[in-house]
Amino acid sequence: MEPDQRRSGRVDPASDRAATRPGLYDAVLLDRDGTLVEDVPYNGDPEKVRPVPGAREALHRLRAAGLRLGVVTNQSGLARGLFTADDLRRVNARVEELLGPFDTWQICPHDERAGCACRKPAPGLVHAAARALGTTPDRCALVGDIGADMTAAGAAGAAGILVPTPATRPAEVAAAPHVARDLLTAVAAILDRAALAAGPPSRPPRGRVLVVRSDSAGDVLVTGPAIRAVAAGAEGVVLLCGPRGRDAAALLPGVDELVEWPLPWIDGAPAPVEPADMRALTARLAGLAVDEAVVFSSFHQSPLPLALLLRMAGVARISAISDDYPGSLLDVRHRVPDGLPEPERALSLAVAAGFALPAGDDPRLRIRTDAVPPAPAGLGGPGYVVLHPGSAVQTRACPPELAARIVRVLTAAGHRVAVTGGPDETELTARVAGDAGIDLGGRTGLAELAAVLAGAGALVVGNTGPAHLAAALGVPVVSLFAPTVPYGQWGPYRVPAVRLGDAAAPCRDSRATVCPVPGHPCLSAIEPGRVLAAVRLLGVPATAPPATAPLTPAEPPPATGRPAVGGAQAGVTAVAATGGSAR
Ligand SMILES: [Zn+2]
């Protein structure tokens, strides 16, 4: 991918055009074989084209919603001489005859030995389709039936939805950001998500609004699009956050005033509830003189204790997501389906409360770049890789031994690697950086980390706040994602990303903060070579001559030599070894 696409959040003019349109998506891209039509290996015969059940209706619904449609398909049978270009044209014409027209066809004719940039799991077809449709990959959803489709979608920054077939491997299903049982269900999910995140146009601003997001930096950052929506419809925005989210809150656009207060029903290591503290908080809330409040929370948190204090403080209108019966505590009680990405879940609450993102503001994460200080010295020019090994939550940190090996492999391949960590992590960063990496341990608070990330080609990190900070800067992420929480909800949002780690590990969905499995196998089994392959898949060129084999910026992503990068992987078998992806 070209650098301007990687940074589409800042400089790509196509994204400005796209951002003038409302809603989540401009286009839906679909894999052909196994997704739109039954998979007939290397099919060159139009008579053998059979749409999957519901395909016609599913595509009709997407077209009726104003979404453009594209096909992204690997057709290596061409390179292998198993059918001719004419056969392929006739087969594709038959697909359109049965399913209606598509706005673009993007076809990789190569086999895996070609090392091209288009064969999925490489993201080239997704980039090409988005370009052909006048949009950007982050405004596309991609539906496919195997892990290579999901990896290509993720590496381009598109939203992947897997519709498994009997040929789809369980590990591919486990790693997918979203799974639907059939094409119609996938399309319904795309349209439902789009409807939840978009509201009627902004009305005249209606007073001062308190928004609330307690908990950590990552939680605050993923609430950013929702807070911008509120800001677009309010005369002033006050953000109530907790001590662990304060630094992130200070980076959010649209916030006029910050109030920091720990909430004992939210904090993971809460202090006892002190009646005097609650009275003081209530008085502070009353003193804010807000006209209404929107209380954001995760699905396992309750907004109701705060809603009670807000009522006691005289706040007239309160909105929140609550499955628990709120009685008269809430004016807008919003309900959402399970599995929404956290930024969309929060945005849907803002929409339900009557606030929508204005035209021109895409629902990606953002921070105030004016709040970012200069980067620390010693990094050289932009294009380095940042590795952030730590996390406040043990299960989400990259095991130090693995992190050190990743630094050695990346630097040997010609990448500059900066290792970041907080003041309490200097021992860790020194050990991880070793002789080869640039140790920035203790030199980066959240704002300084943003400054470092702003010049990075990619960030390698667990499921922790800095991943969302990178997403807010448009910087691609190699996500070493412990599956304790769902990737589709907490993975890097609307930014190119490659998922690594065993998505089917026994800790899956446990929400454990300390790994329950000896050896932390979901992350510690990651091969450092897969991190290097992921960095290449994300289009990050090496900045120095490698220690061993030559690698130039023009070298295509390793779609062939190491085909199992990312979402498709579960730490063992190569994607290209599966039946489905051999086309
Ligand atoms: Zn190709």
Coordinates of C-alpha atoms and ligand atoms in Angstrom, one line a residue:
M1 CA 0.0 0.0 0.0
E2 CA 1.2 3.5 -0.6
P3 CA 2.0 5.6 2.5
D4 CA -0.8 8.1 1.7
Q5 CA -3.3 5.3 2.0
R6 CA -1.8 4.1 5.3
R7 CA -2.3 7.6 6.6
S8 CA -5.6 8.2 5.0
G9 CA -6.8 9.8 8.2
R10 CA -4.6 12.7 7.5
V11 CA -3.6 13.2 3.9
D12 CA -5.4 11.1 1.5
P13 CA -7.7 13.3 -0.5
A14 CA -10.0 10.4 -1.3
S15 CA -10.8 10.1 2.4
D16 CA -12.0 13.7 2.4
R17 CA -14.4 13.0 -0.4
A18 CA -15.6 9.9 1.4
A19 CA -15.9 11.7 4.7
T20 CA -18.5 14.0 3.3
R21 CA -20.9 11.1 3.2
P22 CA -22.7 10.0 6.3
G23 CA -22.8 6.6 7.8
L24 CA -20.4 3.7 8.3
Y25 CA -19.9 2.4 4.8
D26 CA -19.8 3.3 1.2
A27 CA -19.3 -0.1 -0.2
V28 CA -19.5 -3.8 0.5
L29 CA -16.9 -6.1 -1.1
L30 CA -17.5 -9.8 -1.5
D31 CA -15.4 -12.8 -2.1
R32 CA -16.7 -14.8 -5.1
D33 CA -16.1 -18.6 -4.6
G34 CA -17.7 -19.9 -1.4
T35 CA -19.3 -16.5 -0.6
L36 CA -21.4 -15.4 -3.6
V37 CA -21.4 -18.7 -5.5
E38 CA -20.8 -22.3 -4.5
D39 CA -17.1 -23.1 -4.6
V40 CA -16.3 -25.2 -7.6
P41 CA -12.5 -25.4 -7.6
Y42 CA -10.9 -23.6 -10.6
N43 CA -14.2 -23.3 -12.3
G44 CA -14.0 -22.2 -15.9
D45 CA -17.5 -23.3 -16.8
P46 CA -20.4 -20.8 -16.6
E47 CA -22.9 -23.7 -16.4
K48 CA -21.4 -24.6 -13.0
V49 CA -22.1 -21.2 -11.4
R50 CA -24.6 -21.7 -8.5
P51 CA -25.3 -18.7 -6.2
V52 CA -25.3 -19.5 -2.5
P53 CA -28.8 -19.4 -0.9
G54 CA -30.1 -15.9 -0.4
A55 CA -27.4 -14.2 -2.4
R56 CA -29.7 -12.4 -4.8
E57 CA -31.9 -11.0 -2.0
A58 CA -28.8 -10.1 0.1
L59 CA -27.3 -8.1 -2.8
H60 CA -30.6 -6.5 -3.5
R61 CA -30.8 -5.2 0.0
L62 CA -27.3 -3.7 -0.2
R63 CA -28.0 -2.0 -3.5
A64 CA -31.3 -0.7 -2.2
A65 CA -29.4 0.8 0.8
G66 CA -27.3 2.8 -1.6
L67 CA -24.1 0.8 -1.0
R68 CA -21.8 0.0 -3.9
L69 CA -20.8 -3.5 -4.5
G70 CA -17.4 -5.0 -5.5
V71 CA -16.0 -8.5 -6.0
V72 CA -12.5 -9.3 -4.7
T73 CA -11.4 -12.8 -5.8
N74 CA -8.3 -14.9 -6.1
Q75 CA -8.3 -16.7 -9.4
S76 CA -5.0 -18.5 -9.5
G77 CA -6.5 -21.1 -11.9
L78 CA -5.5 -18.6 -14.6
A79 CA -1.8 -18.7 -13.7
R80 CA -2.0 -22.4 -13.4
G81 CA -3.5 -22.8 -16.8
L82 CA -6.6 -24.5 -15.4
F83 CA -8.9 -22.1 -17.3
T84 CA -8.5 -19.2 -19.8
A85 CA -9.1 -15.5 -19.3
D86 CA -12.1 -16.0 -21.6
D87 CA -13.5 -18.7 -19.4
L88 CA -13.0 -16.4 -16.4
R89 CA -14.9 -13.6 -18.2
R90 CA -17.8 -15.9 -19.1
V91 CA -18.0 -17.2 -15.5
N92 CA -18.0 -13.7 -14.1
A93 CA -20.6 -12.7 -16.7
R94 CA -22.8 -15.6 -15.5
V95 CA -22.4 -14.5 -11.9
E96 CA -23.7 -11.0 -12.9
E97 CA -26.5 -12.6 -14.9
L98 CA -27.7 -14.5 -11.9
L99 CA -26.9 -11.9 -9.2
G100 CA -27.0 -8.5 -10.9
P101 CA -24.3 -6.1 -11.7
F102 CA -21.3 -5.3 -9.5
D103 CA -19.6 -1.8 -9.5
T104 CA -16.1 -3.3 -9.6
W105 CA -14.4 -6.6 -10.1
Q106 CA -10.9 -7.0 -8.6
I107 CA -9.3 -10.2 -9.6
C108 CA -5.9 -11.6 -8.7
P109 CA -4.8 -13.9 -11.5
H110 CA -1.5 -15.0 -9.9
D111 CA -0.6 -18.1 -8.0
E112 CA 1.1 -18.0 -4.7
R113 CA 4.6 -18.2 -6.1
A114 CA 4.2 -14.9 -7.8
G115 CA 4.6 -13.0 -4.6
C116 CA 2.1 -10.4 -5.8
A117 CA 0.5 -7.7 -3.6
C118 CA -3.0 -8.6 -4.7
R119 CA -3.5 -12.2 -3.8
K120 CA -5.5 -12.4 -0.5
P121 CA -4.4 -12.4 2.4
A122 CA -2.5 -9.4 1.0
P123 CA -4.8 -6.3 1.0
G124 CA -4.1 -5.2 -2.6
L125 CA -7.5 -6.2 -4.0
V126 CA -9.3 -4.3 -1.2
H127 CA -7.3 -1.2 -1.8
A128 CA -7.9 -1.5 -5.6
A129 CA -11.7 -2.0 -5.1
A130 CA -12.0 1.0 -2.7
R131 CA -10.1 3.2 -5.2
A132 CA -12.3 2.1 -8.1
L133 CA -15.3 2.9 -6.0
G134 CA -14.0 6.4 -5.0
T135 CA -13.7 5.6 -1.3
T136 CA -11.3 4.2 1.2
P137 CA -10.9 0.7 2.7
D138 CA -12.1 1.9 6.1
R139 CA -15.4 2.7 4.6
C140 CA -15.8 -0.8 3.2
A141 CA -17.1 -4.0 4.7
L142 CA -15.8 -7.3 3.2
V143 CA -17.7 -10.6 3.3
G144 CA -15.7 -13.8 2.8
D145 CA -15.6 -17.4 3.7
I146 CA -12.0 -18.0 4.8
G147 CA -9.3 -16.5 6.9
A148 CA -7.4 -15.0 4.0
D149 CA -10.5 -12.8 3.3
M150 CA -10.5 -11.6 6.9
T151 CA -6.8 -10.9 6.9
A152 CA -7.0 -8.9 3.6
A153 CA -9.9 -6.9 5.0
G154 CA -8.1 -6.2 8.3
A155 CA -4.8 -5.3 6.7
A156 CA -6.5 -2.8 4.5
G157 CA -8.6 -1.3 7.4
A158 CA -11.9 -2.7 6.2
A159 CA -14.5 -4.4 8.4
G160 CA -14.4 -8.2 7.8
I161 CA -17.4 -10.5 8.2
L162 CA -16.8 -14.2 7.9
V163 CA -19.6 -16.5 6.5
P164 CA -18.1 -20.0 7.2
T165 CA -18.6 -22.9 4.9
P166 CA -17.9 -26.6 5.8
A167 CA -14.4 -25.9 4.3
T168 CA -13.7 -23.0 6.7
R169 CA -11.2 -24.1 9.4
P170 CA -12.3 -23.7 13.1
A171 CA -9.2 -21.5 13.7
E172 CA -10.3 -19.2 11.0
V173 CA -13.7 -18.9 12.5
A174 CA -12.2 -18.2 15.9
A175 CA -10.0 -15.5 14.6
A176 CA -12.6 -13.6 12.5
P177 CA -13.7 -10.2 13.8
H178 CA -17.3 -11.0 13.0
V179 CA -19.0 -14.2 12.0
A180 CA -22.5 -14.6 10.4
R181 CA -24.2 -17.9 9.6
D182 CA -25.1 -17.0 6.0
L183 CA -24.8 -14.2 3.5
L184 CA -28.3 -12.7 4.3
T185 CA -27.4 -12.6 8.0
A186 CA -24.0 -10.9 7.2
V187 CA -25.8 -8.3 5.1
A188 CA -28.4 -7.7 7.8
A189 CA -25.6 -7.2 10.3
I190 CA -23.9 -4.6 8.0
L191 CA -27.1 -2.7 7.5
D192 CA -28.1 -2.9 11.2
R193 CA -24.7 -1.6 12.3
A194 CA -24.9 1.2 9.7
A195 CA -28.4 2.2 11.0
L196 CA -27.3 2.2 14.6
A197 CA -24.4 4.5 14.0
A198 CA -26.2 7.1 11.9
G199 CA -28.9 9.5 13.0
P200 CA -30.9 12.4 11.6
P201 CA -28.8 15.5 10.8
S202 CA -27.6 17.7 13.6
R203 CA -30.2 20.1 15.1
P204 CA -29.4 23.5 16.7
P205 CA -27.1 23.0 19.7
R206 CA -29.0 22.3 22.9
G207 CA -27.1 23.4 25.9
R208 CA -24.3 21.9 28.0
V209 CA -24.0 18.2 27.9
L210 CA -22.1 15.9 30.4
V211 CA -20.6 12.9 28.8
V212 CA -19.2 10.1 31.0
R213 CA -16.6 7.5 30.3
S214 CA -14.8 6.1 33.3
D215 CA -12.1 3.4 33.1
S216 CA -8.9 3.3 31.2
A217 CA -7.3 5.2 28.3
G218 CA -8.4 2.7 25.7
D219 CA -12.0 3.0 26.8
V220 CA -11.9 6.8 26.6
L221 CA -10.3 6.7 23.1
V222 CA -12.9 4.3 21.6
T223 CA -15.7 6.6 22.9
G224 CA -14.2 9.5 20.9
P225 CA -16.5 9.3 17.9
A226 CA -19.6 9.3 20.2
I227 CA -18.3 12.3 22.1
R228 CA -17.6 14.2 18.8
A229 CA -21.2 13.4 17.9
V230 CA -22.5 14.9 21.2
A231 CA -20.2 17.9 20.7
A232 CA -21.7 18.6 17.3
G233 CA -25.1 19.0 18.9
A234 CA -24.2 20.7 22.2
E235 CA -23.1 24.2 23.2
G236 CA -20.5 22.8 25.5
V237 CA -19.3 19.3 26.5
V238 CA -18.0 18.3 30.0
L239 CA -16.3 14.9 30.2
L240 CA -16.4 13.0 33.5
C241 CA -13.5 10.5 33.4
G242 CA -11.5 8.4 35.9
P243 CA -7.9 8.8 36.9
R244 CA -6.7 6.1 34.5
G245 CA -8.5 7.8 31.5
R246 CA -7.5 11.3 32.3
D247 CA -4.5 11.6 29.9
A248 CA -6.6 10.1 27.0
A249 CA -9.5 12.4 27.8
A250 CA -7.2 15.4 27.4
L251 CA -6.5 14.3 23.8
L252 CA -10.1 14.0 22.7
P253 CA -11.5 16.5 20.2
G254 CA -14.8 18.2 21.2
V255 CA -14.3 18.2 25.0
D256 CA -14.5 21.7 26.6
E257 CA -14.0 20.7 30.3
L258 CA -12.7 17.7 32.1
V259 CA -13.8 16.4 35.5
E260 CA -11.8 13.5 37.0
W261 CA -13.5 11.4 39.7
P262 CA -13.0 7.7 40.4
L263 CA -16.3 5.7 40.4
P264 CA -16.2 2.8 42.7
W265 CA -18.7 0.8 40.7
I266 CA -16.5 1.0 37.6
D267 CA -12.9 0.8 38.8
G268 CA -11.4 -2.7 38.6
A269 CA -9.6 -2.2 42.0
P270 CA -12.2 0.1 43.7
A271 CA -11.8 2.0 46.9
P272 CA -14.7 1.5 49.4
V273 CA -17.8 3.7 48.8
E274 CA -17.5 6.7 51.1
P275 CA -20.8 8.5 51.7
A276 CA -19.0 11.9 51.9
D277 CA -17.2 11.3 48.6
M278 CA -20.6 10.5 47.0
R279 CA -22.1 13.6 48.4
A280 CA -19.1 15.7 47.1
L281 CA -19.5 14.1 43.7
T282 CA -23.2 14.9 43.6
A283 CA -22.5 18.5 44.6
R284 CA -19.8 18.7 41.9
L285 CA -22.3 17.3 39.3
A286 CA -24.9 19.8 40.3
G287 CA -22.3 22.6 40.1
L288 CA -21.6 21.7 36.4
A289 CA -25.1 23.0 35.5
V290 CA -25.5 20.7 32.6
D291 CA -28.8 20.3 30.7
E292 CA -28.4 16.6 30.1
A293 CA -26.0 13.7 30.4
V294 CA -24.9 10.7 28.2
V295 CA -23.4 7.9 30.3
F296 CA -21.1 5.6 28.2
S297 CA -20.1 2.2 29.6
S298 CA -19.0 -1.2 28.6
F299 CA -21.5 -4.1 28.5
H300 CA -20.3 -5.4 31.9
Q301 CA -20.6 -2.0 33.6
S302 CA -23.8 -0.4 35.0
P303 CA -24.6 3.3 34.3
L304 CA -27.3 3.3 36.9
P305 CA -25.4 4.3 40.1
L306 CA -24.2 7.4 38.4
A307 CA -27.6 8.0 36.9
L308 CA -29.0 8.1 40.4
L309 CA -26.4 10.7 41.5
L310 CA -27.1 12.7 38.3
R311 CA -30.8 12.7 39.2
M312 CA -30.0 13.9 42.7
A313 CA -27.8 16.6 41.1
G314 CA -30.9 17.8 39.1
V315 CA -29.8 16.7 35.6
A316 CA -33.0 16.7 33.6
R317 CA -32.3 14.3 30.8
I318 CA -30.1 11.2 31.1
S319 CA -29.2 8.6 28.4
A320 CA -27.4 5.3 28.8
I321 CA -27.3 1.7 27.6
S322 CA -28.8 -0.5 30.2
D323 CA -30.1 -4.0 30.0
D324 CA -31.0 -3.7 33.7
Y325 CA -34.4 -2.1 34.3
P326 CA -33.6 1.6 35.0
G327 CA -37.0 2.7 36.4
S328 CA -37.1 6.5 36.2
L329 CA -33.3 6.9 36.3
L330 CA -33.0 7.1 32.5
D331 CA -34.9 9.2 29.9
V332 CA -33.3 7.3 27.0
R333 CA -32.7 3.7 27.8
H334 CA -30.8 2.3 24.8
R335 CA -30.4 -1.4 24.0
V336 CA -27.8 -2.8 21.6
P337 CA -27.1 -6.2 20.1
D338 CA -24.0 -8.1 21.3
G339 CA -20.7 -7.9 19.5
L340 CA -20.7 -4.3 18.2
P341 CA -17.3 -2.7 18.0
E342 CA -17.0 -0.5 21.1
P343 CA -16.7 2.8 19.1
E344 CA -20.0 1.9 17.3
R345 CA -21.7 0.8 20.5
A346 CA -21.0 4.2 22.1
L347 CA -21.9 6.1 18.9
S348 CA -25.2 4.3 18.8
L349 CA -26.0 5.6 22.3
A350 CA -25.2 9.2 21.1
V351 CA -27.5 8.7 18.2
A352 CA -30.2 7.3 20.4
A353 CA -29.8 10.4 22.6
G354 CA -30.3 12.6 19.5
F355 CA -26.7 13.4 18.6
A356 CA -25.1 12.4 15.3
L357 CA -21.8 12.8 13.7
P358 CA -22.0 15.7 11.2
A359 CA -21.3 15.2 7.5
G360 CA -17.6 15.3 7.1
D361 CA -16.7 13.6 10.3
D362 CA -16.0 9.9 9.7
P363 CA -16.6 7.6 12.7
R364 CA -12.9 6.7 13.1
L365 CA -11.0 7.4 16.3
R366 CA -9.2 10.7 16.5
I367 CA -7.1 12.8 18.8
R368 CA -6.3 16.5 18.9
T369 CA -3.0 16.7 17.1
D370 CA -2.5 20.1 18.7
A371 CA -2.2 18.4 22.0
V372 CA 0.6 16.2 20.9
P373 CA 4.1 17.4 21.9
P374 CA 7.2 17.0 19.8
A375 CA 8.6 13.4 19.6
P376 CA 11.6 12.5 21.7
A377 CA 15.0 12.8 20.0
G378 CA 16.9 9.8 18.8
L379 CA 14.2 8.2 16.5
G380 CA 15.6 9.4 13.2
G381 CA 13.1 10.0 10.5
P382 CA 9.6 8.5 10.3
G383 CA 8.9 5.0 9.3
Y384 CA 10.2 3.1 12.3
V385 CA 8.2 0.3 14.0
V386 CA 7.1 0.9 17.6
L387 CA 6.8 -2.1 20.0
H388 CA 4.9 -1.4 23.2
P389 CA 5.3 -4.6 25.3
G390 CA 3.5 -3.6 28.5
S391 CA -0.1 -3.3 29.7
A392 CA -1.8 -2.5 32.9
V393 CA -3.6 -5.8 32.4
Q394 CA -1.3 -8.8 32.5
T395 CA -3.2 -11.0 30.0
R396 CA -3.0 -8.3 27.4
A397 CA 0.7 -7.6 27.6
C398 CA 3.2 -9.1 25.1
P399 CA 5.3 -11.7 27.0
P400 CA 8.8 -9.9 27.5
E401 CA 10.8 -12.8 26.1
L402 CA 8.7 -12.8 22.9
A403 CA 8.9 -9.0 22.7
A404 CA 12.7 -9.2 22.9
R405 CA 12.7 -11.8 20.1
I406 CA 10.4 -9.7 18.0
V407 CA 12.8 -6.7 18.3
R408 CA 15.7 -8.9 17.1
V409 CA 13.9 -10.3 14.1
L410 CA 12.5 -6.9 13.0
T411 CA 15.9 -5.1 13.3
A412 CA 17.7 -8.0 11.5
A413 CA 15.3 -7.4 8.6
G414 CA 16.2 -3.8 8.4
H415 CA 13.5 -2.1 10.6
R416 CA 14.2 0.5 13.2
V417 CA 12.4 -0.5 16.3
A418 CA 11.5 1.8 19.2
V419 CA 10.4 0.2 22.4
T420 CA 8.0 2.3 24.6
G421 CA 6.7 2.0 28.1
G422 CA 5.7 4.0 31.1
P423 CA 8.0 5.2 34.0
D424 CA 7.3 1.9 35.9
E425 CA 8.3 -0.2 32.8
T426 CA 11.9 1.0 32.2
E427 CA 13.4 -2.4 33.3
L428 CA 11.0 -4.1 30.8
T429 CA 11.7 -1.8 27.9
A430 CA 15.5 -2.1 28.5
R431 CA 15.3 -5.8 28.4
V432 CA 13.1 -5.9 25.4
A433 CA 15.1 -3.3 23.4
G434 CA 18.4 -5.0 24.0
D435 CA 21.2 -3.8 21.9
A436 CA 19.2 -3.6 18.7
G437 CA 16.1 -1.5 19.6
I438 CA 15.7 2.1 20.6
D439 CA 14.7 2.1 24.3
L440 CA 12.2 4.9 25.0
G441 CA 11.1 3.4 28.4
G442 CA 9.9 6.0 30.9
R443 CA 10.1 8.8 28.3
T444 CA 6.5 8.6 27.1
G445 CA 3.3 9.6 28.8
L446 CA 0.3 9.1 26.6
A447 CA 0.7 12.4 24.7
E448 CA 4.4 11.7 24.1
L449 CA 3.5 8.2 23.0
A450 CA 1.2 9.8 20.5
A451 CA 4.1 11.9 19.3
V452 CA 6.2 8.7 18.8
L453 CA 3.4 6.9 17.1
A454 CA 2.7 9.7 14.7
G455 CA 6.0 9.0 12.9
A456 CA 5.7 5.2 13.1
G457 CA 5.1 2.9 10.1
A458 CA 3.3 0.4 12.5
L459 CA 2.8 -0.4 16.1
V460 CA 3.2 -3.9 17.5
V461 CA 1.1 -4.1 20.7
G462 CA -1.3 -6.2 22.8
N463 CA -4.9 -5.3 23.4
T464 CA -4.2 -2.2 25.3
G465 CA -4.7 1.6 25.2
P466 CA -1.8 2.3 22.7
A467 CA -3.5 0.2 20.1
H468 CA -6.4 2.6 20.1
L469 CA -4.0 5.6 20.2
A470 CA -2.4 4.3 17.0
A471 CA -5.8 3.8 15.4
A472 CA -6.6 7.4 16.3
L473 CA -3.5 8.5 14.4
G474 CA -4.2 6.3 11.4
V475 CA -1.1 4.1 12.2
P476 CA -1.4 0.4 11.3
V477 CA -1.3 -2.1 14.1
V478 CA 0.1 -5.6 14.5
S479 CA -2.3 -6.7 17.2
L480 CA -1.0 -9.4 19.6
F481 CA -4.5 -10.0 20.8
A482 CA -5.2 -12.2 23.8
P483 CA -8.7 -13.6 23.1
T484 CA -10.0 -12.8 26.7
V485 CA -12.4 -10.3 25.1
P486 CA -13.8 -10.4 21.5
Y487 CA -11.5 -9.0 18.8
G488 CA -14.5 -7.7 16.9
Q489 CA -15.4 -5.4 19.8
W490 CA -11.9 -4.4 21.1
G491 CA -9.6 -4.8 18.1
P492 CA -8.1 -1.7 16.4
Y493 CA -11.0 0.2 14.8
R494 CA -11.0 1.4 11.1
V495 CA -7.3 1.2 10.7
P496 CA -5.1 -1.4 8.9
A497 CA -4.4 -4.2 11.4
V498 CA -3.2 -7.8 11.5
R499 CA -4.3 -10.0 14.3
L500 CA -1.8 -12.5 15.7
G501 CA -2.2 -14.9 18.6
D502 CA -4.3 -18.0 19.2
A503 CA -7.9 -16.9 19.0
A504 CA -9.2 -20.2 20.2
A505 CA -7.0 -20.4 23.3
P506 CA -8.7 -21.6 26.5
C507 CA -8.8 -18.1 27.9
R508 CA -11.2 -17.0 25.1
D509 CA -13.9 -14.7 26.3
S510 CA -12.9 -15.2 30.0
R511 CA -12.2 -11.5 30.5
A512 CA -9.4 -12.7 32.7
T513 CA -7.0 -10.0 33.8
V514 CA -4.4 -12.6 34.9
C515 CA -3.8 -15.4 32.4
P516 CA -5.6 -18.5 33.7
V517 CA -3.5 -20.8 31.4
P518 CA 0.1 -21.7 32.4
G519 CA 2.6 -20.2 30.0
H520 CA 0.2 -17.6 28.5
P521 CA 0.1 -19.7 25.3
C522 CA -2.4 -17.5 23.4
L523 CA 0.4 -15.0 22.9
S524 CA 3.7 -16.6 23.9
A525 CA 3.5 -19.1 21.0
I526 CA 3.5 -16.3 18.4
E527 CA 6.5 -16.7 16.1
P528 CA 8.4 -13.4 15.7
G529 CA 8.7 -14.2 12.0
R530 CA 4.9 -13.8 11.8
V531 CA 5.2 -10.3 13.3
L532 CA 7.7 -9.4 10.5
A533 CA 5.4 -10.9 7.9
A534 CA 2.5 -8.8 9.4
V535 CA 4.6 -5.6 9.3
R536 CA 5.3 -6.3 5.6
L537 CA 1.7 -7.1 4.9
L538 CA 0.8 -3.7 6.3
G539 CA 3.1 -2.2 3.7
V540 CA 5.9 -0.9 6.1
P541 CA 9.2 -0.8 4.2
A542 CA 12.4 -1.6 6.0
T543 CA 14.5 1.6 6.6
A544 CA 17.9 0.0 6.6
P545 CA 19.6 -2.8 4.7
P546 CA 18.7 -6.0 6.4
A547 CA 21.3 -8.1 8.1
T548 CA 20.6 -11.1 5.9
A549 CA 18.4 -11.5 2.8
P550 CA 17.8 -8.3 0.8
L551 CA 14.5 -6.5 1.2
T552 CA 13.5 -3.4 -0.6
P553 CA 10.5 -1.2 -0.1
A554 CA 9.2 -2.6 -3.4
E555 CA 9.1 -6.1 -2.2
P556 CA 5.6 -7.4 -2.2
P557 CA 3.8 -8.6 0.9
P558 CA 4.5 -12.2 1.9
A559 CA 1.2 -13.4 0.6
T560 CA 2.9 -16.6 -0.4
G561 CA 6.0 -17.5 1.6
R562 CA 4.3 -16.9 4.9
P563 CA 0.6 -17.1 3.9
A564 CA -0.8 -17.6 7.4
V565 CA -0.4 -14.1 8.7
G566 CA -3.0 -12.5 10.8
G567 CA -6.7 -13.3 11.2
A568 CA -6.4 -16.5 9.4
Q569 CA -3.8 -17.9 11.8
A570 CA -4.2 -19.8 15.0
G571 CA -0.5 -20.4 15.4
V572 CA -0.2 -23.6 13.4
T573 CA -1.3 -24.3 9.9
A574 CA -0.8 -22.1 6.9
V575 CA -4.0 -20.6 5.3
A576 CA -2.9 -21.5 1.9
A577 CA -2.8 -25.1 2.9
T578 CA -6.6 -25.2 3.3
G579 CA -8.8 -26.3 0.6
G580 CA -10.8 -23.0 0.4
S581 CA -7.9 -20.7 -0.1
A582 CA -6.1 -22.7 -2.8
R583 CA -8.0 -21.0 -5.5
Ligands
ZN1 ZN -2.1 -11.2 -7.6

